[in-house]
XYZ file of C-alpha atoms in Angstrom:
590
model
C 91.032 -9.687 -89.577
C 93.366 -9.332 -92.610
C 94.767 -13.117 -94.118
C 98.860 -13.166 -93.178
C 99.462 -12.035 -96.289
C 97.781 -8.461 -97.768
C 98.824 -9.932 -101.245
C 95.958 -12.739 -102.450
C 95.552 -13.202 -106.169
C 98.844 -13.380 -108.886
C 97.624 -13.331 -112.878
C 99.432 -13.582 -115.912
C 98.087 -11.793 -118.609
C 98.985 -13.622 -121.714
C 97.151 -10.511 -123.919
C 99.161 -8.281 -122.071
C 102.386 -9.556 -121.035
C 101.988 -7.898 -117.551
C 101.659 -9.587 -114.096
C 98.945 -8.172 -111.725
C 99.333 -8.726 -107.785
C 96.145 -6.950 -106.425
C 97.275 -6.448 -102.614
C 94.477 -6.162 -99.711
C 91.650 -3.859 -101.458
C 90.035 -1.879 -98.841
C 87.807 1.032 -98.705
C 89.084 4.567 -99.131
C 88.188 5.992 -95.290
C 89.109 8.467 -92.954
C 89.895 8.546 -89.129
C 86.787 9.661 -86.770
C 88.154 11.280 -84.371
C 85.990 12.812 -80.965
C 86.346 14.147 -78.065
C 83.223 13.377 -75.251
C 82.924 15.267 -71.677
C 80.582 12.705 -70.288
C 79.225 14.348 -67.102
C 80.316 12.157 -64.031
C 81.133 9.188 -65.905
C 81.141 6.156 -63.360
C 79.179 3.247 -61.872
C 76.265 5.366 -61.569
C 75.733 6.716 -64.588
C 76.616 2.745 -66.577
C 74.462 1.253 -63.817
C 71.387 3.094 -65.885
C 70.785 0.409 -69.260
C 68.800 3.073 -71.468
C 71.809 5.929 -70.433
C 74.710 3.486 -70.694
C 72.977 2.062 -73.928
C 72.732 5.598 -75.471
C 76.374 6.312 -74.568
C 77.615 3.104 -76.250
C 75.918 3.812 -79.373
C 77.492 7.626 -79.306
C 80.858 6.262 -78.469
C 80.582 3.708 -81.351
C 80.378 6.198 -83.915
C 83.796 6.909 -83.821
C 87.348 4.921 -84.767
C 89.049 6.897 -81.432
C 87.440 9.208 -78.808
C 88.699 10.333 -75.406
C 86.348 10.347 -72.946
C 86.662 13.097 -69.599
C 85.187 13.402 -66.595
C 86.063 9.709 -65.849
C 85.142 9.126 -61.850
C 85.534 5.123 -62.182
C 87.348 3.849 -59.195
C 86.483 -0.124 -59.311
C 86.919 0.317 -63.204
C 83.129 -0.969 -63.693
C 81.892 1.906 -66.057
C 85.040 1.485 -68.260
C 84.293 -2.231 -68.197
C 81.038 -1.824 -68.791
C 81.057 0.589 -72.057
C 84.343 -1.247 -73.250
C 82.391 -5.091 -73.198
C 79.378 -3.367 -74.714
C 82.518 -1.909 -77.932
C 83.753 -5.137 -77.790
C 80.593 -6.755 -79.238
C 80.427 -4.642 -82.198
C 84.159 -4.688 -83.116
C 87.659 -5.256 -81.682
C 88.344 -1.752 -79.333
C 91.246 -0.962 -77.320
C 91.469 1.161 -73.885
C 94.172 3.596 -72.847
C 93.487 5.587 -69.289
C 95.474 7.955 -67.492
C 96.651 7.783 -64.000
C 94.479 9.781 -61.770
C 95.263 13.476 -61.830
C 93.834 15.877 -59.344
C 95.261 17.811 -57.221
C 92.568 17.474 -54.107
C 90.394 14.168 -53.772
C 88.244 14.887 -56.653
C 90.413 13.456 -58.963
C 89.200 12.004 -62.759
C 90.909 9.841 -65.224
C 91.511 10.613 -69.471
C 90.084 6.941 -71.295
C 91.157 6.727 -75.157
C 88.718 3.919 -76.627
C 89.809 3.369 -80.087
C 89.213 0.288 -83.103
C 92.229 -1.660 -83.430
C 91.813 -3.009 -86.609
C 92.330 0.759 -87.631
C 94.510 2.380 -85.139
C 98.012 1.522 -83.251
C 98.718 3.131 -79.854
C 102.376 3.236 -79.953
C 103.328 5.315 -77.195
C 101.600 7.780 -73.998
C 102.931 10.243 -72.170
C 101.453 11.832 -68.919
C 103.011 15.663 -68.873
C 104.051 16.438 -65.671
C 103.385 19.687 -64.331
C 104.443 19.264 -60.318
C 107.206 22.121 -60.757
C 104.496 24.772 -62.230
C 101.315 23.381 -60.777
C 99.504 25.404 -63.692
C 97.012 22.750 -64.449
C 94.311 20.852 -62.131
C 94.489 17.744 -64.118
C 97.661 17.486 -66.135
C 97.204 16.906 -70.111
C 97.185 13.022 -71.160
C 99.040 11.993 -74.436
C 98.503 9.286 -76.748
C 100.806 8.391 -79.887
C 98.693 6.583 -82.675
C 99.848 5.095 -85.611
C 97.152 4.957 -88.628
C 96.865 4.425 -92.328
C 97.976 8.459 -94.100
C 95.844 9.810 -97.138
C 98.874 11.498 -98.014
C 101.306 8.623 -98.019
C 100.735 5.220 -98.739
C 102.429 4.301 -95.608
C 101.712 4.416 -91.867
C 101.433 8.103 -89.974
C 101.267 9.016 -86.772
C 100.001 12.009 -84.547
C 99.723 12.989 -81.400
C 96.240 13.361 -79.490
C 96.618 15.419 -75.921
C 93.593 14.892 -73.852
C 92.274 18.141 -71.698
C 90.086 19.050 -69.250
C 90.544 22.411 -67.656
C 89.330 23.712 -64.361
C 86.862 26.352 -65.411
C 88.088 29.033 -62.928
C 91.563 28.365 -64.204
C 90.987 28.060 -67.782
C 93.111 31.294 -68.661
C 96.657 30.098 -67.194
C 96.026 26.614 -68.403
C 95.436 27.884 -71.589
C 98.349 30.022 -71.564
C 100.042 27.363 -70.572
C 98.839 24.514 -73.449
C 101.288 25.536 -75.995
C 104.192 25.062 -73.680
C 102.488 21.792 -72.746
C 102.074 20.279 -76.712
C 105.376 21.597 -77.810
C 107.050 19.458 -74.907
C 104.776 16.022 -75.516
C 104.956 16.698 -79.635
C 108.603 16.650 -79.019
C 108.758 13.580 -77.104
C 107.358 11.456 -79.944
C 110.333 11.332 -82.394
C 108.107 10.102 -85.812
C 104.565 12.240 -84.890
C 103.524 14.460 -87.862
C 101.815 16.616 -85.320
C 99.619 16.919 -81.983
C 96.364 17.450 -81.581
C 95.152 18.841 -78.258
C 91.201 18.056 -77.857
C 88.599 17.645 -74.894
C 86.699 20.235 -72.584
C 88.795 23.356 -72.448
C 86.162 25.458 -71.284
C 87.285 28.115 -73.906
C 84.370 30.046 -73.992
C 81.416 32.468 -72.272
C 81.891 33.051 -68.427
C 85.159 31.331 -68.206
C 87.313 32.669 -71.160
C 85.863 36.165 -72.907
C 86.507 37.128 -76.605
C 88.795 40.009 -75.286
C 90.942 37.052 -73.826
C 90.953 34.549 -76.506
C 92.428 36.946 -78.264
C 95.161 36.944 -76.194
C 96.046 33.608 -76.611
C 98.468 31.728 -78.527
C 96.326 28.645 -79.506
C 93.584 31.313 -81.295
C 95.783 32.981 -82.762
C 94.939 33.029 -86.795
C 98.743 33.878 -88.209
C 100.354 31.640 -85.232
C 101.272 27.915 -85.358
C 98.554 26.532 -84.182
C 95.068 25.859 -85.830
C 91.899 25.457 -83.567
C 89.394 23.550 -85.760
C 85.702 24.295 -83.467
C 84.693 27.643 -84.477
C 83.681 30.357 -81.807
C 80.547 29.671 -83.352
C 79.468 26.069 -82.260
C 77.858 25.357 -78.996
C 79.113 22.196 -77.507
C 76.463 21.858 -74.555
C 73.536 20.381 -74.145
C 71.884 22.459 -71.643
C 68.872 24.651 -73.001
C 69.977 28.453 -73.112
C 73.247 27.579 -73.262
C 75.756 28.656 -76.521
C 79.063 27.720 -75.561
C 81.765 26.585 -77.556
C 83.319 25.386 -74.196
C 85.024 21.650 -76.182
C 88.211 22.540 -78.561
C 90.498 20.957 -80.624
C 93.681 22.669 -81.354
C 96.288 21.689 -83.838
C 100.102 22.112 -84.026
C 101.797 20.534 -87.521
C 101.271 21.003 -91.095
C 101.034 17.692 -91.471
C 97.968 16.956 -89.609
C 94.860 17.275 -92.078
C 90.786 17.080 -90.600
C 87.721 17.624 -91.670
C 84.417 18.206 -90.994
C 84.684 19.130 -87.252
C 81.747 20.477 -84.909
C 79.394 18.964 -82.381
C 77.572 15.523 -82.641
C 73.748 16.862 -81.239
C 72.444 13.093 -80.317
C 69.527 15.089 -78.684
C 68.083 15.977 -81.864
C 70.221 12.869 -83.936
C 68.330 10.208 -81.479
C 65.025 11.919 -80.748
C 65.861 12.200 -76.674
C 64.108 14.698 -74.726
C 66.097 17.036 -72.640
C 65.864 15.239 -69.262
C 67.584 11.561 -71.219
C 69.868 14.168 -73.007
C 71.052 15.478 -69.893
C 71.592 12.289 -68.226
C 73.918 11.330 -71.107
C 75.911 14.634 -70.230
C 75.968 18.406 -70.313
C 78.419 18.014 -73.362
C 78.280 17.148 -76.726
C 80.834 15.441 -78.387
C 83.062 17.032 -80.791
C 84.052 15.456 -83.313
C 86.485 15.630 -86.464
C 87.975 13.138 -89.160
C 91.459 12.613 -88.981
C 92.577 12.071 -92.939
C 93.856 8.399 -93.771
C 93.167 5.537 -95.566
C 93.186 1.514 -96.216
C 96.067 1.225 -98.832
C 94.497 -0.315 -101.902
C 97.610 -0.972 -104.240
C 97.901 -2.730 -107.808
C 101.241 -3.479 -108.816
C 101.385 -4.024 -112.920
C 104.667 -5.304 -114.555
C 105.129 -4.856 -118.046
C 108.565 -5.699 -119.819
C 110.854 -5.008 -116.957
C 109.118 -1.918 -115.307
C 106.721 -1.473 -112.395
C 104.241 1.422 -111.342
C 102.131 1.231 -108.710
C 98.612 3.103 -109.403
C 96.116 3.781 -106.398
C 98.326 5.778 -104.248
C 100.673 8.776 -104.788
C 103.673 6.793 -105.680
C 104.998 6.196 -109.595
C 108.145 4.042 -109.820
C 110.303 2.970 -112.932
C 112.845 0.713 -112.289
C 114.080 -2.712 -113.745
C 112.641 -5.526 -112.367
C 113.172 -9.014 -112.006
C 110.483 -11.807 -111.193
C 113.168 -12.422 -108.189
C 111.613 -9.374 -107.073
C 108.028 -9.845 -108.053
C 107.616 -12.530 -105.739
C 109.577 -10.949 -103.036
C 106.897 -8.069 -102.879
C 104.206 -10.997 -101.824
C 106.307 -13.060 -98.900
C 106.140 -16.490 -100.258
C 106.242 -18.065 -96.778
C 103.271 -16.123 -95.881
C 101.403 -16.705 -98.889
C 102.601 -20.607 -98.247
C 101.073 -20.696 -95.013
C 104.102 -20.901 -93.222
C 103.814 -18.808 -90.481
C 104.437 -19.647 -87.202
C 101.650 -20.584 -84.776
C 99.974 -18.708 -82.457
C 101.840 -18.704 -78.683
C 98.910 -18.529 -76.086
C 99.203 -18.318 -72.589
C 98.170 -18.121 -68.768
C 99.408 -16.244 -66.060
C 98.743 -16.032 -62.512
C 100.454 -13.061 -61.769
C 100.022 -12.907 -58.067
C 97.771 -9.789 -56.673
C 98.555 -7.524 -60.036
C 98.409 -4.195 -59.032
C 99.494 -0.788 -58.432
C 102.820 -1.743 -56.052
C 103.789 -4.518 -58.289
C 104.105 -2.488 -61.064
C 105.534 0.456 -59.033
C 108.661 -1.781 -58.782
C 110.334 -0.969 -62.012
C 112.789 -4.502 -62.059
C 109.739 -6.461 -61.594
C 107.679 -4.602 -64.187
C 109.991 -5.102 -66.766
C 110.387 -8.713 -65.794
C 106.453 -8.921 -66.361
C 106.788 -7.126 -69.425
C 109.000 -9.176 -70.657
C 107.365 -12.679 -69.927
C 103.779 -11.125 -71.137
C 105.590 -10.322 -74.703
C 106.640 -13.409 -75.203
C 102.942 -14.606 -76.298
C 100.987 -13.594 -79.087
C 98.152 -13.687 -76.590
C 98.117 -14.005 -72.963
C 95.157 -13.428 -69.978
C 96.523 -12.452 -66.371
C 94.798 -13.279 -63.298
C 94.573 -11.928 -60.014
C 94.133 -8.307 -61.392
C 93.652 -5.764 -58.366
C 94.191 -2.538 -60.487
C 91.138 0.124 -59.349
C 93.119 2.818 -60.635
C 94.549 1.128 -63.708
C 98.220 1.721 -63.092
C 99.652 -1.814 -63.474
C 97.268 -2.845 -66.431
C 98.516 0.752 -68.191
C 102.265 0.246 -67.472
C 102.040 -3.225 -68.816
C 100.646 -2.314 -71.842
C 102.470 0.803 -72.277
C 105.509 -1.670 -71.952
C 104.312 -4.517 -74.276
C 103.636 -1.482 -77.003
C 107.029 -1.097 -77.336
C 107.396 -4.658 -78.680
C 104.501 -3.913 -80.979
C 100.941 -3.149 -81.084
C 98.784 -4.827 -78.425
C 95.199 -4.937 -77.176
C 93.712 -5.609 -73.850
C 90.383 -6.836 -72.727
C 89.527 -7.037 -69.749
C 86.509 -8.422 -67.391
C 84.405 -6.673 -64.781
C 85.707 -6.990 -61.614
C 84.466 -10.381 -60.249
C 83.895 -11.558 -56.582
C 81.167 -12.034 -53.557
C 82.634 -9.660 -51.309
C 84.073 -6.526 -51.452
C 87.706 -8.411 -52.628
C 87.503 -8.686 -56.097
C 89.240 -9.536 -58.977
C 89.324 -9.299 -63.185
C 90.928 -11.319 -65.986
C 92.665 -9.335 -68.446
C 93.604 -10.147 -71.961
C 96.638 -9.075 -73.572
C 96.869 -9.933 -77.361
C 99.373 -8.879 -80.448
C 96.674 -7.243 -83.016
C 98.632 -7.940 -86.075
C 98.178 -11.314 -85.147
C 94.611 -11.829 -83.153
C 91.519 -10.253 -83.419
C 88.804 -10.218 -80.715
C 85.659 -10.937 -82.133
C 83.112 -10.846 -78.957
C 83.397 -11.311 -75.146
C 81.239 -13.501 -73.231
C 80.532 -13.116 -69.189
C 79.242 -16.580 -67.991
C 76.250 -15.775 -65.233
C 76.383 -17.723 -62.349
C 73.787 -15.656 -60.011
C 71.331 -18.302 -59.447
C 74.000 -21.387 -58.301
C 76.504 -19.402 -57.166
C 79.200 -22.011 -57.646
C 82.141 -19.428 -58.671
C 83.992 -17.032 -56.727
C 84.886 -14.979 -60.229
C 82.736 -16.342 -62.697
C 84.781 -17.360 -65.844
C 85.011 -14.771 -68.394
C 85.400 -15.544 -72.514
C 87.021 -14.049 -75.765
C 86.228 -15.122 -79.260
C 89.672 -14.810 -81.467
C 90.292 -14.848 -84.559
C 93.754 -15.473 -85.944
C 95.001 -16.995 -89.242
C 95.421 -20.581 -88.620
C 98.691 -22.119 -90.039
C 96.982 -25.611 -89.281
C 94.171 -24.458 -91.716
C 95.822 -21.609 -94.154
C 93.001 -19.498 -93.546
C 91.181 -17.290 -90.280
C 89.973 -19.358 -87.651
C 88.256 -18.484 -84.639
C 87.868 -20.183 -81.291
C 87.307 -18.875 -77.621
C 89.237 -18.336 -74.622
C 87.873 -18.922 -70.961
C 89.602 -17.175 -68.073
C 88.861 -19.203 -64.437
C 90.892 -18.020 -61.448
C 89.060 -20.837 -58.699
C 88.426 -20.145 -55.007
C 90.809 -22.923 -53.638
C 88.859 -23.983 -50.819
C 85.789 -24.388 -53.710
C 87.832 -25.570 -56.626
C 86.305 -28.985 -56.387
C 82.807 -27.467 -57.261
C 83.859 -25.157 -59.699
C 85.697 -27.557 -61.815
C 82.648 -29.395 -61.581
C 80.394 -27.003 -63.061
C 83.086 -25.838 -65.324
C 81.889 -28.243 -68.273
C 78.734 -26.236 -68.374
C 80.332 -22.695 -68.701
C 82.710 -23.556 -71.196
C 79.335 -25.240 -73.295
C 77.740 -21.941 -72.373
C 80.302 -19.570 -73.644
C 81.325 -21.508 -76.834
C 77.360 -21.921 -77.415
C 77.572 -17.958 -77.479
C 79.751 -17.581 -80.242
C 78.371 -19.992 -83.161
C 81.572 -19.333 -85.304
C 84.017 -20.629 -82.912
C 85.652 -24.237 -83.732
C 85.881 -24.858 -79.965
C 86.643 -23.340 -76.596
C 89.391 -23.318 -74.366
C 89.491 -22.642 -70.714
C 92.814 -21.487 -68.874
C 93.674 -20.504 -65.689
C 94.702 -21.088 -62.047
C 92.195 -23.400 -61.272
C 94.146 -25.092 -58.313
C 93.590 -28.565 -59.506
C 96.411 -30.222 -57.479
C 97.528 -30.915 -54.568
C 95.507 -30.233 -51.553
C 92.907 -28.449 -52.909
C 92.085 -31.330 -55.633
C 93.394 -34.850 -55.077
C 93.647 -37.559 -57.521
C 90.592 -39.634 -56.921
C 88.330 -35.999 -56.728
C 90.267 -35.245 -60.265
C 89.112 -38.612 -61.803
C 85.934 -38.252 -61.227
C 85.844 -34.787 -62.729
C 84.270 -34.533 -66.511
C 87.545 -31.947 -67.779
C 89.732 -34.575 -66.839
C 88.123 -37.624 -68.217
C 88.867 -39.216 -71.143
C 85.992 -39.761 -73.793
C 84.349 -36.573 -72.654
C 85.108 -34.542 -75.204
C 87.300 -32.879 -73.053
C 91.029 -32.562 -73.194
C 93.745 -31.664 -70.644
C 96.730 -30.239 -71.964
C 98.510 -29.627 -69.111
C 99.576 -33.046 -67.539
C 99.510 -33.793 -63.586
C 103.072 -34.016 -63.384
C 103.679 -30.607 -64.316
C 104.628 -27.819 -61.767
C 103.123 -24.463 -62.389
C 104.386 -22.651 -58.642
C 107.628 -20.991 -58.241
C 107.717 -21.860 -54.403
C 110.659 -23.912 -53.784
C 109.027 -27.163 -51.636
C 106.041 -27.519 -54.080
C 105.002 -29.478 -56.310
C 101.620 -28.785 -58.066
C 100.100 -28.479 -61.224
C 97.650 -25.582 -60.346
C 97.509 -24.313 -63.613
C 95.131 -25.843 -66.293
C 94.323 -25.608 -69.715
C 91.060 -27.554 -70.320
C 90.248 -27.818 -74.869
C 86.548 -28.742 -75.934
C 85.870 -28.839 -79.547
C 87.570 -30.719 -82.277
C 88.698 -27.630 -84.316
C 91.158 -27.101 -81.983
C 94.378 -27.960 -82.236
C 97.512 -27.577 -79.756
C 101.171 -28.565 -79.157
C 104.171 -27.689 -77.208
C 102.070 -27.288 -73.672
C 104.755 -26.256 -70.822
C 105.508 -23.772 -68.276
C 107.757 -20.889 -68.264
C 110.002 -20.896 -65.453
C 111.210 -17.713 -65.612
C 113.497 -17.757 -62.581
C 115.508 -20.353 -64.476
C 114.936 -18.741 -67.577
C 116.057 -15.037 -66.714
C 118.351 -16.598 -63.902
C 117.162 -14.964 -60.936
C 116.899 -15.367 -57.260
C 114.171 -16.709 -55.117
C 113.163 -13.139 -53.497
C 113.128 -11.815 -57.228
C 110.753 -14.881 -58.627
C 108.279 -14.744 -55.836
C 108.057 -10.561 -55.976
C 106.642 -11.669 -59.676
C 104.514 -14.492 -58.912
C 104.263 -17.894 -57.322
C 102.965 -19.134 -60.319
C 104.630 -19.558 -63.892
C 102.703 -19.056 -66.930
C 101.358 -21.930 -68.817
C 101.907 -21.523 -72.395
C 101.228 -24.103 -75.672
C 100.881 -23.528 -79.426
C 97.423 -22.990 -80.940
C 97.715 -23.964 -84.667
């Protein structure tokens, strides 16, 4: 995770009379882009640990890659290959609504790195009045470093995946399709339409291609996977079936064809095929990690390593200016973390456009936040939120498995401002032999630059949602998972765990709290959230369900409250409860 500041060293060259600021030097690297038909990618197919192993170490290879064929409807393949990204870097997940226009319907997932991409905007075309395609194209807007600017870019990526006996309208009908999305996103440089088009063989003859715009050599559009390539697996097979089609001249790739990880990892063709019938195409994108040097000498300044030559007059005023002096002072503000029960998150709370906007705006108010009570199979809510909160700036989300005994189930999801936090590792505490939690408690490791410390720290974050009827139990085994999951992550200062752990009222007195270890003093453990607090929004209670438990020295807190956000955003009791009967506890982590 970059320092607050990019800029980290000043000299003063007496030889030379010339100040040097040498600002964030990074390797010179270019976007991998890909584009992966995994074959009936669900709960199955992840279930498998040598298939869903091979697929995580394909999907890693890459910065961004759209995965098709998604057939995920408790989420727990997503999950799965997204905590298995997680461990290796900090990845981010965008998925499309379901589109289909029987039953069989399938889902467009973008995984992507956020330490080198942005999703700043999506866009599901809509294609009701035509009907031309059987699962309507998926856009993403990302935002990444240019190779030919030394200053942010953004594109366009349109996810595909054609019926194969209708490949020739929705074809004909793709141009139409990226024009209208390109033009929706005001600062793109262009749009890149990429996935299984089934552009080739049985489905789409040479005669036909011909015919259409997208191939067309002296048209606007450039399609970068020759006729040539064979993007399937299957023996006998020589199909160039998986496309990527360009429209801008500002969009420059490389080095596109097929990834073969039969013949790259060895696999016979029966583990090949169980991996997919597809191979993934793949392409970089071209962009870079700015690596600048500013020199001043008598009054001028150039700056060398990018494309850019300036002369102008220059004062030391301005010297300093280019290297914020409150960041490079430490003084940035802390980080603002918080809790939210947002009761039974799902599809037709978020279908309510007033009350996802409230959430929206109480989520952005954090720098970091995890929501409980997630009931989003079909990730609706969790992509509206974030689609909303990436308006306010670049965010990430991780998110659990869905966690329960029976067949109601639950996940904790973590919303967090990239510039500011990076996830360095997730930890899922395993309770299968005692049994003591309803949803086990799921961790984060974060780094963030610590104003406390003026440098990166890193601690962990524990989600608990408790089964109220067991919350007695579960808070008394909770001093074991949080040793557990801050035992898992040996750079952490300390752990935090954070939640609706319904430790009030009648589901935790006061002589049951005293005699639990959280709530102790001399324990090592710290309660931040006092007793007298009240985290419902029910008129008539009074409870402080929500907790925020600290272990670990290295971490330091202030300012723990709720929000009340009816008070807050003045609003009526019908309005408050529609968002949740809980507020969101929230403190400062320094």
């Amino acid at each position: 995770m970059p320092s607050r500041s990019a800029c980290f060293f000043l000299f003063l060259s007496a030889i030379f009379g010339s100040w040097v600021i040498a600002c964030g030097q990074k390797s010179n690297q270019p976007i991998k882009v890909a584009a992966f038909n995994i074959k009936g990618f669900g709960r199955a197919k992840m279930t498998n640990g040598v298939t869903a192993g091979f697929i995580q170490d394909i999907v890693g290879r890459y910065d961004i890659i759209l995965i098709q064929e998604v057939r995920d409807t408790t989420g727990f393949a997503l999950n799965k290959l997204w905590a298995g990204l997680n461990r290796t870097d900090s990845w981010g997940l965008t998925v499309s609504g379901l589109v289909g226009r029987t039953n069989y319907k399938e889902q467009y997932a973008f995984f992507y790195r956020t330490k080198k991409i942005k999703v700043t905007g999506s866009f599901q075309y809509d294609d009701k009045l035509n009907d031309l395609f059987e699962r309507e194209p998926f856009a993403i807007e990302i935002e990444y470093n240019s190779a030919k600017r030394s200053s942010k870019s953004r594109v366009v990526l349109l996810a595909l995946h054609t019926k194969p006996q209708d490949t020739i309208q929705e074809l004909k009908s793709l141009p139409q399709a990226m024009r209208a999305v390109y033009g929706g996103f005001k600062r793109a440089k262009g749009i890149i339409a990429l996935g299984d088009l089934n552009a080739d063989c049985s489905y789409l003859s040479n005669a036909m291609k011909k015919q259409m715009e997208i191939f067309q050599s002296d048209g606007d559009f450039v399609s970068i996977i020759p006729d040539t390539e064979d993007t399937t697996v299957a023996a006998g097979t020589n199909c160039a079936y998986d496309r990527a089609i360009i429209l801008g001249q500002d969009v420059k790739v490389s080095d596109a064809g097929p990834y073969r990880f039969d013949s790259e990892l060895g696999l016979d063709v029966e583990t090949a095929q169980t991996i997919s019938d597809h191979y993934p195409i793949a392409f970089n994108l071209q962009g870079f990690i700015d690596k600048t040097v500013i020199t001043v000498t008598r009054g001028t300044y150039k700056i060398t390593d990018t494309e850019m030559s300036l002369q102008r007059s220059f004062s030391l005023l301005l010297l300093f200016a280019v290297c914020s002096m409150s960041e490079v002072a430490g003084l940035a503000p802390p980080l603002k973390v918080s809790a939210f029960n947002i009761q039974t998150f799902g599809k037709t709370k978020m279908s309510n456009d007033t009350i996802a906007n409230y959430i929206i705006n109480i989520t952005s108010r954090y720098d970091i936040v995890v929501i409980q009570e997630v009931r989003d199979s079909t990730f609706f809510a969790l992509n509206k939120l974030w689609a909303g909160l990436n308006l306010t700036g670049p965010w990430g989300l991780t998110l659990s498995e869905p966690l329960g005994r029976t067949s109601y189930k639950e996940q904790y999801a973590f919303f967090y401002r990239t510039p500011k936090v990076t996830i360095r590792g997730t930890f899922q505490y395993n309770d299968s032999a005692l049994d003591v939690f309803e949803r086990e408690p799921f961790a984060v490791e974060v780094e963030y630059y610590s104003v406390a410390k003026l440098a990166n720290n890193r601690i962990a974050l524990q989600a608990l949602h408790t089964k109220p009827t067991d919350t007695v139990q579960e808070l008394q085994a909770l001093p074991n998972a949080m040793r557990a999951a801050n035992a898992s992550f040996p750079n952490a200062k300390g752990i935090i765990a954070m939640g609706d752990m319904n430790a009030d009222c009648s589901y935790l007195s006061s002589s049951n709290r005293k005699q639990l270890e959280i709530f102790q003093n001399g324990t090592g453990f710290t309660s931040v959230i006092p007793d007298t607090f009240d985290t419902t929004s029910t008129a008539g209670t009074d409870c402080a369900y929500d907790r925020a438990i600290i272990l670990g020295q290295g971490v330091v807190v202030s300012g723990a409250a709720t929000y009340r956000f009816n008070d807050q955003l003045r609003l009526d009791v019908d309005t408050t409860l529609a968002i949740s009967d809980h507020y969101p506890i929230e403190f400062n982590l320094y």
